[in-house]
PDB file of C-alpha atoms in Angstrom:
ATOM      1  CA  MET I   1      13.207 -10.288  21.358  1.00  0.00           C
ATOM      2  CA  ALA I   2      15.815  -9.629  18.748  1.00  0.00           C
ATOM      3  CA  ASN I   3      13.752 -10.171  15.604  1.00  0.00           C
ATOM      4  CA  VAL I   4      11.019  -8.569  16.658  1.00  0.00           C
ATOM      5  CA  LYS I   5      13.191  -5.162  16.732  1.00  0.00           C
ATOM      6  CA  MET I   6      14.783  -6.541  13.790  1.00  0.00           C
ATOM      7  CA  PHE I   7      11.678  -7.078  12.025  1.00  0.00           C
ATOM      8  CA  LYS I   8      10.600  -3.176  12.909  1.00  0.00           C
ATOM      9  CA  LEU I   9      13.818  -2.075  11.855  1.00  0.00           C
ATOM     10  CA  LEU I  10      13.643  -3.555   8.131  1.00  0.00           C
ATOM     11  CA  GLY I  11       9.833  -2.348   7.859  1.00  0.00           C
ATOM     12  CA  VAL I  12      11.075   0.882   8.677  1.00  0.00           C
ATOM     13  CA  MET I  13      13.943   1.222   6.058  1.00  0.00           C
ATOM     14  CA  LEU I  14      11.735  -0.261   3.003  1.00  0.00           C
ATOM     15  CA  ALA I  15       9.459   2.495   4.396  1.00  0.00           C
ATOM     16  CA  LEU I  16      11.603   5.147   3.493  1.00  0.00           C
ATOM     17  CA  MET I  17      13.434   3.348   0.618  1.00  0.00           C
ATOM     18  CA  LEU I  18       9.786   4.354  -0.741  1.00  0.00           C
ATOM     19  CA  ILE I  19       9.508   7.428   0.012  1.00  0.00           C
ATOM     20  CA  VAL I  20      12.668   8.559  -1.478  1.00  0.00           C
ATOM     21  CA  TRP I  21      11.737   6.381  -4.531  1.00  0.00           C
ATOM     22  CA  ALA I  22       8.595   8.115  -4.715  1.00  0.00           C
ATOM     23  CA  ILE I  23      10.248  11.508  -4.657  1.00  0.00           C
ATOM     24  CA  SER I  24      13.028  11.235  -6.501  1.00  0.00           C
ATOM     25  CA  PRO I  25      11.619  12.459 -10.434  1.00  0.00           C
ATOM     26  CA  PHE I  26      10.452  14.962  -8.320  1.00  0.00           C
ATOM     27  CA  LEU I  27      14.106  15.807  -7.175  1.00  0.00           C
ATOM     28  CA  ARG I  28      16.095  15.806 -10.379  1.00  0.00           C
ATOM     29  CA  HIS I  29      14.001  17.912 -12.102  1.00  0.00           C
ATOM     30  CA  GLU I  30      12.582  15.117 -14.582  1.00  0.00           C
ATOM     31  CA  THR I  31       9.206  16.334 -16.454  1.00  0.00           C
ATOM     32  CA  ILE I  32       6.256  15.589 -13.885  1.00  0.00           C
ATOM     33  CA  THR I  33       3.847  13.633 -15.653  1.00  0.00           C
ATOM     34  CA  ASN I  34       0.346  11.630 -14.666  1.00  0.00           C
ATOM     35  CA  ASP I  35       2.620   8.379 -14.722  1.00  0.00           C
ATOM     36  CA  ILE I  36       4.965  10.041 -11.960  1.00  0.00           C
ATOM     37  CA  MET I  37       2.039  11.381  -9.973  1.00  0.00           C
ATOM     38  CA  ALA I  38       0.248   8.585  -9.731  1.00  0.00           C
ATOM     39  CA  THR I  39       3.726   6.627  -9.056  1.00  0.00           C
ATOM     40  CA  ALA I  40       4.552   9.032  -6.375  1.00  0.00           C
ATOM     41  CA  ILE I  41       1.362   9.014  -4.335  1.00  0.00           C
ATOM     42  CA  ILE I  42       1.145   5.014  -4.235  1.00  0.00           C
ATOM     43  CA  LEU I  43       3.902   4.612  -3.057  1.00  0.00           C
ATOM     44  CA  ILE I  44       4.069   7.354  -0.679  1.00  0.00           C
ATOM     45  CA  LEU I  45       0.443   6.108   0.934  1.00  0.00           C
ATOM     46  CA  LEU I  46       2.315   2.617   1.352  1.00  0.00           C
ATOM     47  CA  ALA I  47       4.929   3.708   2.881  1.00  0.00           C
ATOM     48  CA  VAL I  48       2.817   5.218   5.709  1.00  0.00           C
ATOM     49  CA  ALA I  49       0.504   2.395   6.068  1.00  0.00           C
ATOM     50  CA  TYR I  50       3.468   0.208   6.079  1.00  0.00           C
ATOM     51  CA  PHE I  51       4.673   2.822   9.048  1.00  0.00           C
ATOM     52  CA  ILE I  52       0.865   2.708  10.145  1.00  0.00           C
ATOM     53  CA  ILE I  53       1.120  -1.527  10.742  1.00  0.00           C
ATOM     54  CA  LEU I  54       4.671  -1.418  11.733  1.00  0.00           C
ATOM     55  CA  PHE I  55       3.303  -0.159  14.619  1.00  0.00           C
ATOM     56  CA  ASN I  56      -0.566  -0.933  15.304  1.00  0.00           C
ATOM     57  CA  PRO I  57      -0.715  -4.184  13.747  1.00  0.00           C
ATOM     58  CA  SER I  58      -4.719  -3.737  14.832  1.00  0.00           C
ATOM     59  CA  TRP I  59      -4.929  -1.424  11.827  1.00  0.00           C
ATOM     60  CA  THR I  60      -4.201  -3.678   9.245  1.00  0.00           C
ATOM     61  CA  LYS I  61      -7.710  -4.267   7.477  1.00  0.00           C
ATOM     62  CA  ALA I  62      -8.664  -1.025   7.538  1.00  0.00           C
ATOM     63  CA  VAL I  63      -5.149   0.228   6.057  1.00  0.00           C
ATOM     64  CA  PHE I  64      -5.173  -2.839   3.645  1.00  0.00           C
ATOM     65  CA  PHE I  65      -9.042  -1.304   2.271  1.00  0.00           C
ATOM     66  CA  PHE I  66      -7.894   2.329   2.154  1.00  0.00           C
ATOM     67  CA  GLU I  67      -4.970   1.117   0.238  1.00  0.00           C
ATOM     68  CA  GLY I  68      -7.058  -0.363  -2.180  1.00  0.00           C
ATOM     69  CA  ILE I  69      -9.071   2.778  -2.671  1.00  0.00           C
ATOM     70  CA  VAL I  70      -6.348   4.563  -2.852  1.00  0.00           C
ATOM     71  CA  ILE I  71      -4.889   1.886  -5.901  1.00  0.00           C
ATOM     72  CA  GLY I  72      -8.076   2.573  -7.563  1.00  0.00           C
ATOM     73  CA  VAL I  73      -9.015   5.752  -7.755  1.00  0.00           C
ATOM     74  CA  SER I  74      -5.144   7.138  -8.460  1.00  0.00           C
ATOM     75  CA  GLY I  75      -4.700   4.546 -10.871  1.00  0.00           C
ATOM     76  CA  TYR I  76      -7.828   5.084 -12.481  1.00  0.00           C
ATOM     77  CA  MET I  77      -7.585   9.188 -12.471  1.00  0.00           C
ATOM     78  CA  LEU I  78      -4.276   9.307 -13.284  1.00  0.00           C
ATOM     79  CA  LEU I  79      -3.295   6.728 -15.299  1.00  0.00           C
ATOM     80  CA  ALA I  80      -3.922   6.496 -19.294  1.00  0.00           C
ATOM     81  CA  HIS I  81      -6.723   3.866 -20.544  1.00  0.00           C
ATOM     82  CA  PRO I  82      -5.147   0.571 -20.427  1.00  0.00           C
ATOM     83  CA  TYR I  83      -3.225   0.901 -17.724  1.00  0.00           C
ATOM     84  CA  ASN I  84      -6.075   3.090 -15.694  1.00  0.00           C
ATOM     85  CA  ILE I  85      -8.617  -0.254 -15.482  1.00  0.00           C
ATOM     86  CA  GLU I  86      -5.518  -2.665 -14.410  1.00  0.00           C
ATOM     87  CA  PHE I  87      -4.856  -0.550 -11.542  1.00  0.00           C
ATOM     88  CA  VAL I  88      -8.650  -0.401 -10.903  1.00  0.00           C
ATOM     89  CA  ILE I  89      -8.911  -4.402 -11.028  1.00  0.00           C
ATOM     90  CA  VAL I  90      -6.155  -4.436  -8.290  1.00  0.00           C
ATOM     91  CA  GLY I  91      -8.149  -1.827  -6.297  1.00  0.00           C
ATOM     92  CA  VAL I  92     -11.225  -3.545  -6.190  1.00  0.00           C
ATOM     93  CA  ILE I  93      -9.359  -6.904  -4.988  1.00  0.00           C
ATOM     94  CA  ILE I  94      -7.780  -5.433  -2.325  1.00  0.00           C
ATOM     95  CA  ILE I  95     -10.990  -3.889  -1.299  1.00  0.00           C
ATOM     96  CA  ILE I  96     -12.650  -7.203  -1.426  1.00  0.00           C
ATOM     97  CA  ILE I  97      -9.955  -9.437   0.448  1.00  0.00           C
ATOM     98  CA  ALA I  98     -10.146  -6.608   3.419  1.00  0.00           C
ATOM     99  CA  ILE I  99     -14.006  -6.590   3.447  1.00  0.00           C
ATOM    100  CA  LEU I 100     -13.481 -10.308   3.653  1.00  0.00           C
ATOM    101  CA  ALA I 101     -11.307 -10.330   6.505  1.00  0.00           C
ATOM    102  CA  TYR I 102     -13.527  -7.800   8.504  1.00  0.00           C
ATOM    103  CA  LEU I 103     -15.929 -10.598   7.528  1.00  0.00           C
ATOM    104  CA  GLN I 104     -13.086 -13.402   8.635  1.00  0.00           C
ATOM    105  CA  LYS I 105     -14.270 -15.264   5.639  1.00  0.00           C
ATOM    106  CA  LEU I 106     -10.865 -15.660   4.469  1.00  0.00           C
ATOM    107  CA  PRO I 107      -8.913 -19.120   4.809  1.00  0.00           C
ATOM    108  CA  PRO I 108      -6.767 -19.336   8.333  1.00  0.00           C
ATOM    109  CA  SER I 109      -3.797 -19.235   6.493  1.00  0.00           C
ATOM    110  CA  ILE I 110      -4.154 -15.844   5.517  1.00  0.00           C
ATOM    111  CA  LEU I 111      -6.409 -14.408   8.051  1.00  0.00           C
ATOM    112  CA  LYS I 112      -4.082 -14.775  10.660  1.00  0.00           C
ATOM    113  CA  TRP I 113      -2.252 -11.335   8.820  1.00  0.00           C
ATOM    114  CA  PHE I 114      -4.886  -9.234   9.550  1.00  0.00           C
ATOM    115  CA  TYR I 115      -5.633 -10.677  13.278  1.00  0.00           C
ATOM    116  CA  ARG I 116      -2.190 -10.503  14.583  1.00  0.00           C
TER     117      ARG I 116
END
């Protein structure tokens, strides 16, 4: 039981660290650019997704699908040309993995992370 509590505590700490990392440019009064906005959006949504997955593991596939959409769209809309295509590709790969997890077409070693 202690291992589960430690895992959740470390997960909460990681999520809070992502949120602090995302808002730190705003707190330091840096010039806000599209790169900073894209990074902040992605990091905060990853932290929220991590909170959801920690406390409700059955939502893993849906959150993974949503994160793929967020990474792809925010990267494409807010970043410059070579980077926006890379973020779209990463977002599409995450969406494909989530769809394959819904259909249970992934190898069992990967599928175990989606069905706990």
